[in-house]
Short mmCIF file of C-alpha atoms and ligand atoms in Angstrom, two decimals:
data_model
loop_
_atom_site.label_atom_id
_atom_site.label_comp_id
_atom_site.label_asym_id
_atom_site.label_seq_id
_atom_site.Cartn_x
_atom_site.Cartn_y
_atom_site.Cartn_z
CA MET L 1 0.00 0.00 0.00
CA GLU L 2 2.76 2.44 0.89
CA ILE L 3 4.41 1.72 -2.41
CA ASP L 4 1.19 2.51 -4.28
CA GLU L 5 1.00 5.85 -2.48
CA TYR L 6 4.60 6.56 -3.34
CA GLU L 7 3.85 5.79 -6.97
CA ARG L 8 0.90 8.18 -6.97
CA SER L 9 3.11 10.95 -5.60
CA LEU L 10 5.69 10.22 -8.30
CA GLN L 11 3.14 10.84 -11.01
CA HIS L 12 3.19 14.55 -10.16
CA SER L 13 6.74 14.83 -8.95
CA ALA L 14 9.20 17.30 -10.50
CA ARG L 15 11.88 14.64 -9.96
CA VAL L 16 10.34 12.51 -12.70
CA LEU L 17 11.32 13.17 -16.31
CA ARG L 18 8.29 12.87 -18.58
CA GLU L 19 9.05 12.61 -22.27
CA ALA L 20 6.60 10.53 -24.26
CA SER L 21 9.09 9.35 -26.90
CA LEU L 22 11.60 8.23 -24.26
CA ASP L 23 8.90 6.46 -22.23
CA ALA L 24 7.71 4.61 -25.35
CA PHE L 25 11.29 3.62 -26.15
CA LEU L 26 11.94 2.26 -22.64
CA ARG L 27 8.70 0.29 -22.73
CA LYS L 28 9.61 -1.19 -26.11
CA VAL L 29 13.03 -2.34 -24.86
CA MET L 30 11.45 -3.79 -21.71
CA CYS L 31 8.82 -5.68 -23.75
CA ASP L 32 11.43 -6.91 -26.23
CA THR L 33 13.51 -8.20 -23.30
CA VAL L 34 10.92 -9.93 -21.13
CA GLY L 35 8.19 -10.61 -23.67
CA SER L 36 5.01 -8.71 -24.48
CA GLU L 37 2.80 -10.53 -21.96
CA ARG L 38 5.09 -10.11 -18.98
CA CYS L 39 6.02 -6.47 -19.61
CA GLY L 40 2.38 -5.49 -19.08
CA SER L 41 2.92 -5.56 -15.32
CA VAL L 42 5.75 -3.00 -15.43
CA ARG L 43 5.40 0.78 -15.19
CA ILE L 44 8.63 2.70 -15.81
CA TYR L 45 9.49 6.13 -14.36
CA VAL L 46 12.65 8.07 -15.20
CA VAL L 47 14.03 9.82 -12.11
CA LYS L 48 16.39 12.81 -12.30
CA ASP L 49 19.33 11.43 -10.34
CA SER L 50 22.99 11.26 -11.33
CA SER L 51 23.70 7.81 -9.88
CA MET L 52 23.75 4.70 -12.03
CA ASN L 53 20.71 3.01 -10.59
CA ALA L 54 17.45 1.33 -11.39
CA GLY L 55 15.04 -0.48 -9.12
CA MET L 56 11.81 -2.38 -9.31
CA PHE L 57 9.16 -2.60 -6.61
CA PRO L 58 6.82 -5.53 -5.85
CA ASN L 59 3.83 -3.62 -7.33
CA GLY L 60 5.47 -3.36 -10.77
CA MET L 61 6.74 0.21 -10.44
CA MET L 62 10.19 0.53 -11.93
CA LEU L 63 12.49 3.51 -11.41
CA VAL L 64 15.29 4.28 -13.85
CA ASN L 65 17.76 7.06 -13.02
CA THR L 66 18.84 9.59 -15.64
CA GLY L 67 22.38 8.75 -14.48
CA LEU L 68 21.88 5.18 -15.67
CA LEU L 69 20.55 6.23 -19.08
CA ALA L 70 23.48 8.67 -19.46
CA ARG L 71 25.94 5.81 -18.91
CA LEU L 72 24.46 3.15 -21.21
CA HIS L 73 25.25 2.94 -24.92
CA SER L 74 22.75 0.56 -26.49
CA GLU L 75 19.37 -1.13 -26.24
CA ALA L 76 21.23 -4.39 -25.60
CA GLU L 77 22.89 -2.93 -22.50
CA LEU L 78 19.58 -1.53 -21.32
CA ALA L 79 18.01 -4.96 -21.89
CA ALA L 80 20.54 -6.50 -19.49
CA ILE L 81 19.65 -3.95 -16.79
CA PHE L 82 15.91 -4.37 -17.37
CA GLY L 83 16.34 -8.15 -17.28
CA HIS L 84 18.11 -7.87 -13.92
CA GLU L 85 15.37 -5.73 -12.37
CA PHE L 86 12.63 -7.87 -13.85
CA ALA L 87 14.27 -11.00 -12.39
CA HIS L 88 14.15 -9.46 -8.89
CA PHE L 89 10.49 -8.67 -9.49
CA GLU L 90 9.55 -12.08 -10.79
CA LYS L 91 11.52 -13.94 -8.12
CA ARG L 92 10.05 -11.60 -5.48
CA HIS L 93 13.47 -10.95 -4.12
CA SER L 94 13.16 -8.87 -1.03
CA LEU L 95 14.02 -8.36 2.55
CA ASN L 96 10.73 -10.07 3.47
CA LYS L 97 11.94 -13.34 2.09
CA PHE L 98 14.94 -13.18 4.35
CA LEU L 99 12.78 -12.32 7.36
CA GLU L 100 10.33 -15.13 6.59
CA ARG L 101 13.21 -17.54 6.55
CA ARG L 102 14.42 -16.14 9.81
CA ARG L 103 11.09 -16.82 11.48
CA SER L 104 10.96 -20.36 10.23
CA ASN L 105 13.01 -23.09 11.83
CA ASP L 106 15.61 -23.27 9.18
CA TRP L 107 16.74 -19.67 9.60
CA ALA L 108 19.84 -20.62 11.54
CA SER L 109 20.99 -23.05 8.91
CA TRP L 110 20.13 -20.52 6.28
CA ILE L 111 22.25 -17.86 7.89
CA ALA L 112 25.03 -20.38 8.23
CA LEU L 113 24.72 -20.99 4.52
CA ALA L 114 24.74 -17.31 3.67
CA GLY L 115 27.61 -16.91 6.12
CA ALA L 116 29.49 -19.65 4.35
CA ALA L 117 28.91 -17.90 1.05
CA ALA L 118 30.35 -14.76 2.60
CA ALA L 119 33.24 -16.81 4.01
CA VAL L 120 32.62 -15.86 7.63
CA ASN L 121 32.02 -17.98 10.66
CA THR L 122 28.60 -17.64 12.17
CA ASN L 123 29.21 -17.61 15.90
CA ASP L 124 28.01 -14.19 16.81
CA THR L 125 24.34 -14.24 15.90
CA ILE L 126 23.55 -10.53 15.71
CA ARG L 127 26.58 -9.80 13.66
CA ASP L 128 25.87 -12.82 11.51
CA LEU L 129 22.26 -11.83 10.97
CA ARG L 130 23.47 -8.59 9.49
CA ILE L 131 26.22 -10.20 7.47
CA GLY L 132 23.86 -13.01 6.48
CA LEU L 133 21.32 -10.47 5.26
CA ILE L 134 23.95 -8.69 3.21
CA ALA L 135 25.24 -11.97 1.81
CA PHE L 136 21.64 -12.96 1.04
CA THR L 137 21.12 -9.71 -0.85
CA ARG L 138 24.36 -10.33 -2.69
CA LEU L 139 23.26 -13.83 -3.68
CA GLN L 140 20.00 -12.37 -4.98
CA GLU L 141 22.00 -9.88 -7.05
CA THR L 142 24.04 -12.66 -8.60
CA GLU L 143 20.90 -14.69 -9.27
CA ALA L 144 19.24 -11.66 -10.93
CA ASP L 145 22.32 -11.15 -13.14
CA ILE L 146 22.26 -14.77 -14.27
CA LEU L 147 18.52 -14.63 -14.99
CA ALA L 148 19.02 -11.32 -16.84
CA GLY L 149 21.57 -13.01 -19.10
CA GLY L 150 18.98 -15.69 -19.89
CA LEU L 151 16.31 -13.10 -20.69
CA VAL L 152 18.62 -11.20 -23.05
CA VAL L 153 19.67 -14.41 -24.78
CA GLY L 154 15.98 -15.27 -25.25
CA SER L 155 15.38 -11.88 -26.92
CA HIS L 156 16.69 -10.44 -30.19
CA TYR L 157 19.37 -8.51 -28.32
CA ARG L 158 23.06 -9.25 -28.11
CA LEU L 159 24.34 -10.15 -24.64
CA ARG L 160 26.82 -7.36 -23.93
CA ALA L 161 26.47 -6.70 -20.19
CA SER L 162 30.19 -7.10 -19.43
CA TYR L 163 30.90 -3.78 -21.16
CA VAL L 164 28.60 -1.97 -18.74
CA TRP L 165 30.63 -3.26 -15.78
CA LEU L 166 33.92 -2.61 -17.52
CA ARG L 167 32.92 1.04 -17.81
CA VAL L 168 31.81 1.13 -14.16
CA ILE L 169 35.32 -0.07 -13.27
CA GLU L 170 36.91 2.56 -15.53
CA GLU L 171 34.67 5.27 -14.08
CA GLU L 172 35.79 4.34 -10.57
CA ASP L 173 39.40 4.41 -11.77
CA ALA L 174 38.84 7.93 -13.13
CA LEU L 175 37.37 9.06 -9.81
CA ARG L 176 40.20 7.51 -7.79
CA ALA L 177 42.82 9.03 -10.10
CA GLU L 178 41.25 12.48 -9.59
CA ARG L 179 41.53 11.96 -5.83
CA GLY L 180 45.12 10.77 -6.08
CA LEU L 181 44.23 7.19 -5.13
CA ARG L 182 45.45 3.98 -6.69
CA LYS L 183 43.22 1.74 -8.77
CA ILE L 184 41.67 -1.15 -6.93
CA ARG L 185 40.62 -4.53 -8.30
CA ARG L 186 38.42 -6.70 -6.13
CA LEU L 187 37.40 -10.23 -6.99
CA VAL L 188 36.08 -10.96 -3.51
CA PRO L 189 33.33 -8.78 -2.05
CA ALA L 190 33.76 -7.17 1.36
CA LEU L 191 31.41 -8.37 4.10
CA SER L 192 29.55 -5.08 3.88
CA ASP L 193 28.98 -5.30 0.09
CA ASP L 194 25.39 -6.03 -0.86
CA HIS L 195 26.41 -6.52 -4.52
CA PRO L 196 29.02 -8.72 -6.16
CA THR L 197 32.06 -6.59 -7.01
CA ASN L 198 32.16 -4.81 -10.38
CA GLU L 199 35.08 -7.04 -11.36
CA GLN L 200 33.06 -10.18 -10.53
CA ARG L 201 30.15 -8.92 -12.59
CA PHE L 202 32.40 -8.10 -15.51
CA LEU L 203 33.96 -11.57 -15.38
CA TYR L 204 30.80 -13.62 -15.08
CA PHE L 205 29.05 -11.70 -17.82
CA ALA L 206 32.11 -11.99 -20.07
CA LYS L 207 32.12 -15.75 -19.44
CA GLN L 208 28.38 -16.03 -20.16
CA GLU L 209 28.85 -13.96 -23.34
CA SER L 210 31.61 -16.18 -24.64
CA GLU L 211 29.48 -19.27 -23.96
CA VAL L 212 26.45 -17.80 -25.72
CA GLY L 213 28.40 -16.66 -28.76
CA ASP L 214 28.36 -13.29 -30.46
CA TRP L 215 25.03 -12.66 -32.11
CA GLY L 216 21.98 -10.43 -31.70
CA GLU L 217 21.30 -6.73 -32.09
CA ASP L 218 22.96 -3.91 -30.17
CA GLY L 219 20.35 -1.28 -31.01
CA THR L 220 22.99 1.43 -30.76
CA GLU L 221 21.36 3.90 -33.14
CA GLY L 222 17.93 3.42 -31.55
CA TYR L 223 19.45 4.10 -28.13
CA ARG L 224 21.35 7.16 -29.32
CA ALA L 225 18.29 8.65 -30.99
CA ALA L 226 15.90 8.01 -28.06
CA THR L 227 18.28 9.48 -25.47
CA SER L 228 19.43 12.43 -27.62
CA VAL L 229 15.99 14.00 -27.30
CA VAL L 230 16.57 14.57 -23.57
CA LEU L 231 20.38 14.63 -23.48
CA PRO L 232 20.81 17.82 -21.40
CA ILE L 233 18.39 16.47 -18.77
CA LEU L 234 20.10 13.06 -18.67
CA PHE L 235 23.45 14.73 -17.98
CA ASP L 236 22.27 17.68 -15.89
CA ALA L 237 22.76 16.12 -12.44
CA LEU L 238 26.14 14.66 -13.45
CA ILE L 239 27.43 17.97 -14.83
CA LYS L 240 26.29 19.97 -11.81
CA GLY L 241 27.52 17.34 -9.34
CA ASN L 242 30.86 17.36 -7.58
CA ASP L 243 32.59 14.58 -9.45
CA PHE L 244 34.15 16.24 -12.46
CA ALA L 245 36.19 13.14 -13.35
CA VAL L 246 33.10 10.94 -13.31
CA ALA L 247 31.02 13.31 -15.46
CA ASP L 248 33.90 13.72 -17.90
CA TYR L 249 34.39 9.96 -18.13
CA VAL L 250 30.67 9.36 -18.77
CA ILE L 251 30.51 12.06 -21.47
CA ARG L 252 33.71 10.86 -23.13
CA SER L 253 32.66 7.22 -23.18
CA ARG L 254 29.34 8.16 -24.80
CA GLY L 255 31.14 10.30 -27.38
CA GLU L 256 33.52 7.47 -28.22
CA ALA L 257 30.74 4.88 -28.47
CA LEU L 258 27.92 6.88 -30.09
CA GLY L 259 29.74 9.76 -31.78
CA TRP L 260 30.45 13.35 -30.78
CA ASP L 261 27.28 15.13 -31.83
CA ALA L 262 26.81 18.84 -31.17
CA PRO L 263 24.59 18.49 -28.05
CA LEU L 264 27.15 16.21 -26.37
CA LEU L 265 30.02 18.57 -27.24
CA ALA L 266 28.04 21.48 -25.79
CA LEU L 267 27.47 19.47 -22.59
CA ARG L 268 31.19 18.76 -22.31
CA GLY L 269 31.74 22.50 -22.74
CA ASP L 270 29.31 23.15 -19.87
CA LEU L 271 31.13 20.65 -17.65
CA TYR L 272 34.51 22.30 -18.24
CA ARG L 273 33.13 25.84 -17.99
CA LEU L 274 31.49 25.08 -14.63
CA HIS L 275 34.66 23.41 -13.37
CA GLY L 276 36.21 26.74 -14.07
CA SER L 277 40.03 26.87 -14.01
CA PRO L 278 41.50 29.00 -16.86
CA ARG L 279 42.68 25.82 -18.58
CA ASP L 280 39.19 24.29 -18.26
CA LEU L 281 37.67 27.47 -19.71
CA ALA L 282 39.97 27.23 -22.72
CA SER L 283 38.93 23.58 -23.21
CA ALA L 284 35.28 24.59 -22.81
CA GLN L 285 35.63 27.20 -25.58
CA ASP L 286 37.12 24.54 -27.79
CA PHE L 287 34.23 22.10 -27.18
CA TYR L 288 31.62 24.82 -27.80
CA GLN L 289 33.33 25.82 -31.04
CA GLN L 290 33.37 22.20 -32.21
CA ALA L 291 29.64 22.04 -31.42
CA ILE L 292 28.91 25.31 -33.25
CA ALA L 293 30.71 24.02 -36.35
CA LYS L 294 28.09 21.27 -36.67
CA PRO L 295 24.73 21.83 -38.40
CA GLU L 296 22.69 20.53 -35.44
CA ALA L 297 24.38 22.82 -32.89
CA PRO L 298 22.06 23.67 -29.97
CA SER L 299 21.71 27.36 -29.05
CA SER L 300 23.18 26.52 -25.63
CA ALA L 301 26.58 26.21 -27.30
CA TRP L 302 26.54 29.99 -28.02
CA ARG L 303 25.43 30.75 -24.49
CA GLY L 304 28.20 28.63 -23.01
CA LEU L 305 30.83 29.97 -25.40
CA GLY L 306 29.87 33.58 -24.63
CA LEU L 307 30.04 32.99 -20.87
CA ALA L 308 33.38 31.19 -21.15
CA GLN L 309 34.81 34.01 -23.31
CA LEU L 310 33.69 36.67 -20.82
CA LYS L 311 35.22 34.73 -17.93
CA LEU L 312 38.49 34.62 -19.84
CA GLY L 313 38.27 38.41 -20.37
CA ASN L 314 37.60 38.09 -24.09
CA PRO L 315 35.27 40.92 -25.26
CA ALA L 316 34.00 38.71 -28.11
CA GLY L 317 31.86 37.06 -25.43
CA ARG L 318 29.39 39.97 -25.64
CA ASP L 319 28.74 39.35 -29.35
CA THR L 320 28.46 35.62 -28.79
CA LEU L 321 25.85 36.14 -26.04
CA ALA L 322 23.95 38.63 -28.21
CA ASP L 323 23.96 35.95 -30.91
CA PHE L 324 22.60 33.43 -28.39
CA LEU L 325 19.75 35.78 -27.42
CA LYS L 326 18.80 36.14 -31.09
CA ARG L 327 18.70 32.36 -31.43
CA ASP L 328 16.81 31.74 -28.21
CA PRO L 329 15.00 34.93 -27.12
CA ALA L 330 12.77 32.97 -24.73
CA ALA L 331 15.67 31.32 -22.84
CA PRO L 332 15.00 31.08 -19.08
CA ASP L 333 17.97 33.34 -18.29
CA ALA L 334 17.43 35.75 -21.21
CA ASN L 335 16.70 38.73 -18.95
CA MET L 336 19.73 38.12 -16.79
CA LEU L 337 21.98 37.90 -19.85
CA LYS L 338 20.48 41.11 -21.30
CA MET L 339 21.33 42.92 -18.06
CA LEU L 340 24.83 41.50 -18.24
CA LEU L 341 25.22 42.89 -21.77
CA GLU L 342 23.86 46.33 -20.85
CA ASN L 343 26.60 46.87 -18.29
ZN1 ZN M 1 19.76 -5.93 -8.21
#
């Protein structure tokens, strides 16, 4: 019941991105992955959140973060994520299952089993309950991944989930490098991890992929087109967040996989402009100019270029901003920019 109420509140929430063409695309990929009968029970909502997450609730409500859509590169990758969430839903994976077990007589042996899976001894019950629960969650994650692989293989999509986890590993490397930390590789989860490690996921998907063989559709162009419509919204939280290295990695990996179109170049310009060192501002100018050179350049490229030029003390910024206002007179910050130009 509480979940239904939450879903009703979502329907009017500003945190939800509503774009009919994107919603139709997501539904199509879901139905192509799990089959047209089973996808009827799923309702998908896109949530404006920079983290790479999706989740499905027992009532059929599924949440997909913009941060996830920004990081994926194809329908086939999305199918693997949808398959994973759908497997949780169909298997009714949840905390309740763990608690039911706990109430029944076999809970102790069950915790011992989960404890064994987590390679811990199960002497201290309270501690073990917690560790057992985490290990249980982790086992469910692994089960959902394996079932997801099966769903993708049963669809027309190519099984390519290992690439998603490879990029998650690279993204973490980029973040650690920015913070002056060494790379880490973990093939054994920590006791506190409720997921298998990224490295484990990469390896078991790569193994499954090599067993299945290389066939099926990627749906790269379909994915690019469907997400391009809302690109600035998909990247907004990432660009305005605090992890420059992460946002830059995610933008770069999309550019390398799906091509550097003008909207993506303009977003990279925004990221560097907001980061703000003189060297970043020079890079930002460069990205905006590359965007402007393309026929499909968004007006935001002129706005960003003008602001970057002014910050660098280049008077040409005034003309560039005037040009932007001609292109987009109804821009939300038009009045503010006009005042800036009058001074
Ligand atoms: Zn999961």
